[in-house]
Short mmCIF file of C-alpha atoms and ligand atoms in Angstrom, two decimals:
data_model
loop_
_atom_site.label_atom_id
_atom_site.label_comp_id
_atom_site.label_asym_id
_atom_site.label_seq_id
_atom_site.Cartn_x
_atom_site.Cartn_y
_atom_site.Cartn_z
CA MET J 35 3.40 -25.03 22.00
CA SER J 36 1.23 -22.01 22.85
CA ARG J 37 2.41 -19.79 25.76
CA ALA J 38 -0.49 -21.10 27.85
CA ALA J 39 0.57 -24.60 27.17
CA GLN J 40 4.20 -23.86 27.93
CA VAL J 41 3.25 -22.14 31.17
CA ALA J 42 1.01 -25.03 32.15
CA ALA J 43 3.93 -27.42 31.53
CA LEU J 44 6.03 -25.43 33.83
CA ALA J 45 4.77 -27.49 37.04
CA THR J 46 6.16 -30.69 35.61
CA THR J 47 9.16 -29.04 34.02
CA ALA J 48 10.17 -27.39 37.32
CA ALA J 49 9.75 -30.52 39.32
CA GLN J 50 11.91 -32.29 36.85
CA ALA J 51 14.32 -29.58 36.67
CA VAL J 52 14.87 -29.63 40.45
CA ALA J 53 15.22 -33.37 40.46
CA ALA J 54 17.67 -33.20 37.70
CA ALA J 55 19.66 -30.32 39.01
CA GLY J 56 20.90 -32.32 42.05
CA PRO J 57 22.32 -30.23 44.96
CA ALA J 58 22.27 -26.52 44.49
CA THR J 59 25.53 -25.07 43.58
CA GLU J 60 25.43 -22.66 46.49
CA ALA J 61 24.26 -24.26 49.83
CA GLY J 62 22.02 -21.08 50.48
CA PRO J 63 19.48 -20.61 53.05
CA ILE J 64 16.60 -20.15 50.65
CA ALA J 65 13.88 -22.63 51.86
CA GLU J 66 12.29 -25.00 49.46
CA ALA J 67 8.98 -23.41 50.50
CA ASP J 68 10.19 -19.98 49.04
CA TRP J 69 11.33 -21.72 45.89
CA ALA J 70 7.95 -23.40 45.65
CA ALA J 71 6.19 -20.13 46.15
CA ALA J 72 8.34 -18.46 43.43
CA LEU J 73 7.63 -21.15 41.00
CA ALA J 74 3.97 -21.03 41.72
CA ALA J 75 3.96 -17.17 41.32
CA VAL J 76 5.18 -17.79 37.74
CA ARG J 77 2.94 -20.83 37.12
CA ASP J 78 -0.24 -19.19 38.32
CA LEU J 79 -0.18 -16.10 36.13
CA PRO J 80 -3.23 -15.30 34.36
CA ALA J 81 -3.66 -15.44 30.42
CA ASP J 82 -1.80 -12.44 28.88
CA PRO J 83 0.06 -11.52 32.05
CA GLU J 84 1.76 -8.28 32.70
CA ILE J 85 5.33 -9.08 34.13
CA LEU J 86 7.64 -6.34 35.33
CA LEU J 87 11.15 -6.76 36.28
CA VAL J 88 12.83 -3.96 38.37
CA CYS J 89 16.15 -3.36 39.90
CA HIS J 90 17.83 -0.89 42.17
CA LEU J 91 18.65 2.75 41.53
CA ASN J 92 21.76 3.55 39.67
CA PRO J 93 21.94 -0.16 38.63
CA ASP J 94 25.35 -1.81 38.71
CA GLY J 95 26.38 -5.07 36.78
CA ASP J 96 24.74 -7.35 39.32
CA ALA J 97 21.37 -5.36 39.22
CA LEU J 98 21.16 -5.09 35.49
CA GLY J 99 22.68 -8.40 34.67
CA SER J 100 20.44 -10.41 37.03
CA MET J 101 17.34 -8.51 35.83
CA LEU J 102 18.05 -8.90 32.13
CA GLY J 103 19.32 -12.54 32.45
CA CYS J 104 16.16 -13.54 34.28
CA GLY J 105 14.08 -11.47 31.78
CA LEU J 106 15.63 -13.38 28.78
CA GLY J 107 14.90 -16.65 30.52
CA LEU J 108 11.31 -15.85 31.22
CA ALA J 109 11.03 -14.75 27.56
CA GLN J 110 12.22 -18.20 26.65
CA LEU J 111 9.22 -19.62 28.48
CA GLY J 112 7.10 -17.54 26.06
CA LEU J 113 6.26 -15.06 28.82
CA PRO J 114 5.95 -11.29 27.87
CA VAL J 115 8.54 -9.51 30.17
CA ARG J 116 9.35 -5.84 30.51
CA ALA J 117 12.22 -4.60 32.67
CA THR J 118 12.98 -1.15 34.03
CA PHE J 119 14.73 0.67 36.91
CA PRO J 120 14.05 4.06 38.51
CA PRO J 121 15.11 7.41 37.05
CA PRO J 122 17.42 8.51 36.03
CA PHE J 123 16.57 5.89 33.43
CA GLU J 124 19.95 6.05 31.68
CA LEU J 125 21.93 3.03 30.48
CA THR J 126 25.66 4.17 30.67
CA PRO J 127 28.83 2.08 29.64
CA PRO J 128 29.77 -0.55 30.34
CA PHE J 129 26.20 -1.75 30.70
CA ASP J 130 24.77 -0.23 27.54
CA ARG J 131 25.51 -3.32 25.48
CA LEU J 132 24.13 -6.01 27.66
CA PRO J 133 21.92 -8.60 25.91
CA GLY J 134 18.19 -8.36 26.93
CA SER J 135 18.39 -4.57 26.71
CA GLU J 136 15.51 -4.83 24.30
CA LEU J 137 13.30 -5.85 27.35
CA LEU J 138 13.90 -2.37 28.96
CA VAL J 139 11.09 0.23 28.95
CA ASP J 140 11.07 3.67 30.47
CA PRO J 141 9.70 3.58 34.07
CA ALA J 142 7.11 6.21 33.07
CA VAL J 143 5.43 3.63 30.68
CA ALA J 144 6.13 0.59 32.78
CA PRO J 145 2.92 -1.36 33.70
CA ALA J 146 1.24 0.48 36.84
CA ALA J 147 -0.31 -2.85 38.19
CA PRO J 148 1.60 -5.86 36.84
CA ASP J 149 0.47 -9.29 37.64
CA LEU J 150 3.98 -10.09 38.72
CA LEU J 151 6.81 -7.90 39.97
CA ILE J 152 10.19 -9.31 40.36
CA CYS J 153 12.91 -7.11 42.25
CA PHE J 154 16.61 -7.61 41.80
CA ASP J 155 19.67 -6.83 43.91
CA ALA J 156 17.57 -4.35 46.09
CA ALA J 157 18.05 -4.83 49.94
CA SER J 158 15.07 -2.44 50.68
CA ALA J 159 12.07 -0.95 48.92
CA ASN J 160 13.46 2.45 48.89
CA ARG J 161 16.25 1.22 46.62
CA LEU J 162 13.51 1.01 44.02
CA GLY J 163 12.91 4.71 44.20
CA GLU J 164 9.65 5.80 42.69
CA LEU J 165 8.94 2.23 41.44
CA ALA J 166 8.63 1.02 45.21
CA GLY J 167 4.81 1.67 44.93
CA ARG J 168 4.57 -1.22 42.33
CA LEU J 169 4.93 -3.52 45.33
CA ASP J 170 1.45 -2.42 46.49
CA THR J 171 -0.25 -2.50 43.02
CA ALA J 172 1.33 -5.74 41.73
CA GLY J 173 -0.61 -8.83 41.89
CA THR J 174 2.31 -10.61 43.65
CA SER J 175 6.07 -10.00 43.95
CA ILE J 176 9.35 -11.84 44.14
CA VAL J 177 12.41 -10.32 45.87
CA VAL J 178 15.63 -11.74 44.32
CA ASP J 179 18.69 -10.64 46.37
CA HIS J 180 21.86 -11.37 48.27
CA HIS J 181 22.19 -8.52 50.91
CA ALA J 182 22.24 -9.73 54.54
CA SER J 183 20.37 -6.57 55.37
CA ASN J 184 17.29 -7.52 53.20
CA THR J 185 14.21 -6.30 54.63
CA ARG J 186 12.08 -8.83 52.95
CA PHE J 187 9.71 -6.32 51.54
CA GLY J 188 7.78 -8.39 48.83
CA ALA J 189 5.51 -11.33 48.88
CA VAL J 190 8.05 -14.02 48.01
CA HIS J 191 11.58 -13.83 49.05
CA LEU J 192 14.63 -15.61 47.27
CA VAL J 193 17.38 -14.06 49.33
CA ASP J 194 20.72 -15.64 50.05
CA PRO J 195 23.18 -13.58 51.84
CA GLY J 196 25.82 -16.25 51.04
CA ALA J 197 25.48 -15.74 47.42
CA ALA J 198 28.21 -13.78 45.69
CA ALA J 199 25.89 -11.97 43.54
CA THR J 200 22.09 -11.89 42.92
CA SER J 201 22.79 -13.56 39.61
CA VAL J 202 23.76 -16.76 41.56
CA VAL J 203 20.08 -16.92 42.83
CA VAL J 204 18.83 -16.07 39.26
CA GLU J 205 20.71 -19.01 37.81
CA GLN J 206 19.10 -21.26 40.37
CA LEU J 207 15.62 -19.86 39.70
CA LEU J 208 16.10 -20.34 35.85
CA ARG J 209 17.34 -23.90 36.53
CA ARG J 210 14.34 -24.72 38.63
CA LEU J 211 12.07 -23.36 35.79
CA GLY J 212 13.53 -25.46 33.40
CA VAL J 213 15.21 -22.64 31.28
CA PRO J 214 18.59 -23.76 29.88
CA LEU J 215 21.50 -21.24 29.71
CA ASP J 216 21.98 -19.65 26.30
CA GLU J 217 24.92 -17.34 25.50
CA ALA J 218 22.73 -14.27 26.09
CA ILE J 219 21.50 -15.18 29.40
CA ALA J 220 25.01 -16.45 30.37
CA GLU J 221 26.65 -12.98 29.46
CA CYS J 222 24.12 -11.18 31.60
CA LEU J 223 24.70 -13.53 34.62
CA TYR J 224 28.54 -13.45 34.05
CA VAL J 225 28.70 -9.66 34.01
CA ALA J 226 26.67 -9.59 37.27
CA LEU J 227 28.90 -12.34 38.84
CA SER J 228 32.27 -10.73 37.81
CA THR J 229 30.95 -7.36 38.95
CA ASP J 230 30.04 -8.35 42.38
CA THR J 231 33.13 -10.53 42.91
CA GLY J 232 35.42 -7.79 41.77
CA SER J 233 36.46 -10.02 38.97
CA PHE J 234 36.47 -13.18 41.18
CA LYS J 235 38.72 -11.53 43.78
CA PHE J 236 36.45 -10.97 46.76
CA ASP J 237 35.53 -13.20 49.77
CA LEU J 238 32.55 -14.92 48.52
CA THR J 239 34.34 -16.35 45.45
CA THR J 240 33.76 -19.96 46.39
CA PRO J 241 34.42 -22.88 44.38
CA ALA J 242 30.66 -22.97 43.51
CA VAL J 243 31.20 -19.42 42.06
CA HIS J 244 33.81 -20.63 39.81
CA GLU J 245 31.71 -23.68 38.91
CA LEU J 246 28.91 -21.34 37.88
CA ALA J 247 31.40 -19.16 35.86
CA ALA J 248 32.73 -22.21 34.01
CA ARG J 249 29.11 -23.22 33.05
CA LEU J 250 28.36 -19.62 31.87
CA LEU J 251 31.62 -19.46 29.87
CA ALA J 252 30.84 -22.85 28.27
CA THR J 253 28.15 -21.13 26.42
CA GLY J 254 30.67 -19.38 24.25
CA LEU J 255 31.39 -16.23 26.20
CA ARG J 256 34.67 -14.27 25.67
CA PRO J 257 35.87 -13.42 29.03
CA ALA J 258 38.86 -11.23 28.10
CA GLU J 259 36.52 -8.95 26.16
CA ILE J 260 33.82 -8.61 28.93
CA SER J 261 36.54 -8.10 31.57
CA ARG J 262 38.27 -5.36 29.71
CA ARG J 263 34.89 -3.73 29.07
CA LEU J 264 33.89 -4.00 32.84
CA PHE J 265 37.31 -3.18 34.54
CA ASP J 266 40.05 -2.30 32.35
CA SER J 267 38.75 0.42 30.04
CA ARG J 268 37.89 3.99 30.42
CA PRO J 269 38.22 7.32 28.54
CA PHE J 270 41.57 9.00 28.58
CA GLY J 271 39.87 12.01 30.32
CA ALA J 272 38.62 9.70 33.05
CA MET J 273 42.03 8.48 33.53
CA LYS J 274 43.23 12.05 34.11
CA LEU J 275 40.41 12.70 36.52
CA TYR J 276 41.38 9.61 38.49
CA GLY J 277 44.99 11.15 38.62
CA ASP J 278 43.56 14.25 40.21
CA VAL J 279 41.39 12.29 42.75
CA LEU J 280 44.19 9.98 43.76
CA ALA J 281 46.53 12.89 44.11
CA ARG J 282 44.42 14.55 46.70
CA ALA J 283 43.70 11.39 48.67
CA THR J 284 44.04 11.69 52.52
CA LEU J 285 45.35 8.75 54.63
CA GLU J 286 44.24 8.82 58.32
CA PRO J 287 46.22 5.85 60.03
CA ASP J 288 44.55 6.46 63.41
CA ALA J 289 40.98 6.47 62.07
CA ALA J 290 38.67 3.46 62.57
CA ASP J 291 40.29 2.54 65.89
CA GLY J 292 43.71 2.61 64.39
CA ARG J 293 42.85 0.39 61.34
CA GLY J 294 43.18 3.34 59.03
CA LEU J 295 41.01 5.18 56.70
CA VAL J 296 41.97 6.52 53.16
CA TRP J 297 39.61 8.78 51.49
CA SER J 298 39.14 11.06 48.62
CA TYR J 299 36.35 12.75 46.58
CA ALA J 300 35.29 13.83 43.13
CA THR J 301 33.18 16.94 42.35
CA LEU J 302 30.88 17.87 39.60
CA ALA J 303 33.53 20.47 38.58
CA ASP J 304 36.19 17.57 38.32
CA LEU J 305 33.79 15.79 35.85
CA ALA J 306 33.16 18.92 33.89
CA ARG J 307 36.87 19.85 33.79
CA HIS J 308 37.70 16.45 32.19
CA GLY J 309 34.46 16.38 30.06
CA GLN J 310 33.40 13.08 31.75
CA HIS J 311 29.97 11.54 32.82
CA ARG J 312 29.33 10.33 36.30
CA HIS J 313 29.41 6.83 35.44
CA VAL J 314 33.21 6.87 35.09
CA LEU J 315 33.51 7.29 38.78
CA GLU J 316 32.14 3.67 39.56
CA GLY J 317 35.70 2.25 39.56
CA LEU J 318 37.35 5.10 41.54
CA ILE J 319 36.92 3.29 44.98
CA ASP J 320 38.95 0.37 43.60
CA ALA J 321 41.87 2.80 42.87
CA VAL J 322 41.74 4.30 46.14
CA ARG J 323 41.30 1.12 48.37
CA VAL J 324 44.61 -0.24 47.25
CA ALA J 325 46.35 2.00 50.05
CA GLU J 326 47.87 -0.91 52.26
CA GLU J 327 48.06 1.42 55.42
CA ALA J 328 44.23 1.62 55.67
CA ASP J 329 41.47 -0.99 56.28
CA VAL J 330 38.76 1.29 55.34
CA ALA J 331 38.52 3.21 52.00
CA CYS J 332 35.93 5.90 51.16
CA VAL J 333 35.24 7.82 48.07
CA LEU J 334 32.67 10.78 48.06
CA LYS J 335 31.07 11.59 44.66
CA GLN J 336 29.35 14.86 44.42
CA VAL J 337 25.97 14.37 42.70
CA ALA J 338 24.24 17.73 43.18
CA HIS J 339 24.09 21.20 44.58
CA ALA J 340 27.47 22.20 43.06
CA SER J 341 26.72 26.01 43.45
CA ASP J 342 26.16 25.76 47.17
CA PRO J 343 29.06 23.66 48.57
CA ASP J 344 27.27 23.56 52.14
CA ARG J 345 24.35 21.85 50.56
CA SER J 346 26.00 19.32 48.29
CA GLU J 347 24.65 15.68 47.84
CA TRP J 348 27.26 13.05 47.87
CA ALA J 349 27.10 9.40 46.97
CA VAL J 350 29.55 7.74 49.31
CA SER J 351 31.30 4.48 48.66
CA LEU J 352 32.82 2.51 51.52
CA ARG J 353 35.07 -0.43 51.44
CA SER J 354 36.78 -2.55 54.12
CA LYS J 355 39.60 -5.11 53.77
CA GLY J 356 37.98 -7.20 56.49
CA ALA J 357 38.49 -5.53 59.99
CA VAL J 358 35.54 -3.08 59.90
CA ASP J 359 31.92 -3.87 58.96
CA VAL J 360 31.19 -0.90 56.64
CA ALA J 361 27.50 -2.01 56.08
CA GLY J 362 27.08 -1.21 59.84
CA VAL J 363 28.49 2.16 59.18
CA ALA J 364 26.47 2.84 55.96
CA VAL J 365 23.20 1.63 57.53
CA GLY J 366 23.72 4.04 60.47
CA LEU J 367 24.06 6.84 57.96
CA GLY J 368 20.94 5.96 55.98
CA GLY J 369 22.42 3.50 53.35
CA GLY J 370 23.18 -0.09 53.12
CA GLY J 371 25.23 -2.76 51.45
CA HIS J 372 27.60 -5.69 52.35
CA ARG J 373 29.90 -6.14 55.31
CA LEU J 374 32.94 -5.21 53.09
CA ALA J 375 31.24 -2.95 50.48
CA ALA J 376 28.54 -0.33 51.33
CA GLY J 377 27.40 3.07 50.52
CA PHE J 378 24.98 5.84 51.39
CA THR J 379 23.83 9.27 50.28
CA ALA J 380 24.97 12.33 52.27
CA HIS J 381 24.09 15.98 52.24
CA GLY J 382 26.27 18.83 53.40
CA ALA J 383 29.74 20.14 53.02
CA LEU J 384 32.64 17.64 52.29
CA ASP J 385 34.32 18.24 55.69
CA GLU J 386 31.05 17.55 57.54
CA VAL J 387 30.33 14.42 55.70
CA VAL J 388 33.97 13.10 56.27
CA ALA J 389 33.60 14.03 59.85
CA LEU J 390 30.40 11.90 60.15
CA ILE J 391 32.13 8.94 58.57
CA ARG J 392 35.12 9.29 60.77
CA ALA J 393 32.79 9.29 63.97
CA ALA J 394 30.78 6.33 62.79
CA LEU J 395 33.99 4.33 62.24
P1 AMP Q 548 29.02 1.34 45.50
O1 AMP Q 548 29.98 1.78 46.45
O2 AMP Q 548 28.13 2.47 45.03
O3 AMP Q 548 29.65 0.30 44.59
O4 AMP Q 548 28.02 0.56 46.49
C1 AMP Q 548 28.44 -0.67 47.13
C2 AMP Q 548 27.31 -1.43 47.74
O5 AMP Q 548 26.67 -0.47 48.70
C3 AMP Q 548 26.14 -1.69 46.80
O6 AMP Q 548 26.28 -2.99 46.22
C4 AMP Q 548 24.92 -1.43 47.63
O7 AMP Q 548 24.66 -2.78 48.15
C5 AMP Q 548 25.23 -0.63 48.72
N1 AMP Q 548 24.80 0.80 48.41
C6 AMP Q 548 25.37 1.87 47.86
N2 AMP Q 548 24.80 2.98 47.94
C7 AMP Q 548 23.69 2.74 48.71
C8 AMP Q 548 22.51 3.64 49.16
N3 AMP Q 548 22.48 4.88 48.89
N4 AMP Q 548 21.67 2.94 49.86
C9 AMP Q 548 21.71 1.65 50.24
N5 AMP Q 548 22.72 0.81 49.74
C10 AMP Q 548 23.60 1.32 49.11
MN1 MN Q 549 23.92 -3.68 43.17
MN1 MN Q 550 24.73 -7.50 44.18
#
């Protein structure tokens, strides 16, 4: 079947898919009208369309996995798809071996005015960095996300704050498009799902999440290998760096109205001393948040201005065990995220930034 014929067939295929799918796995608040609008955006593409998929800055497993899984699904429909993310355009472990990476193009050569733009795992347009302008130049756009704080910055919104990951929404979209899960799509969606549920440990790990995981695994995935790559493997130098960071952690039992704060930091000098790249710090917050005396955990990662400590730039990660809404704190400081996992970018000396966080808590 030609691509045009395949896409023309989508209208029926999609309707049949919805009918065959039965009740959605996640009783999300995405309205049928939004699903219909998303399917129409795909169905009504011109001949030889330009389709660009984008995800948030410094993409994590959910951003990349959702984007590439969706990209592979659209490619199965015969649609030409390209995917990108804002600079620094660098794929780092453990996400450098995801299926679908062949769809990635440098943002510098990504279509300037695609017919369709689809955004993944970004709560607001500024999370798309310099690619945010594509929202204005694209023919139409679909925002696929699960942040409660989503600002609905596109034309069509598939946003389900009850979904454990953006990939939960992507799987529903692919089902409605009539795309069957193959092993490559499943690996992308599984990486996304296990990243955002902290390996199926966090609050939104519902029965429906496990059902979805089961369907993904049934395509032939090897969960032990994927989990080890995602969570249990890092260079020896990174292990030693974690040791330094944990040794200097501070516990403040009285902070956050007595709920307790534990925090630590990693500098560019720490990375250089251990010969490590910034990406190894992604799991650092998980090592710090184990302190049982604190509800809130915070890790500050220096990203720029090492020579002038007073003008440092920090990527700040915040986590709560349940008592504190850290998304509120992060939004107040210019960032965003979820109630129990959020972050923001800060500028200034380490002590100043920590004082800001303490005050916001
Ligand atoms: P992280 O601590 O980097 O793993 O981020 C946790 C969550 O916070 C992410 O999933 C995002 O939703 C959000 N987040 C982190 N950094 C930012 C930021 N600079 N701006 C907005 N949201 C952020
Ligand atoms: Mn994300
Ligand atoms: Mn996510």
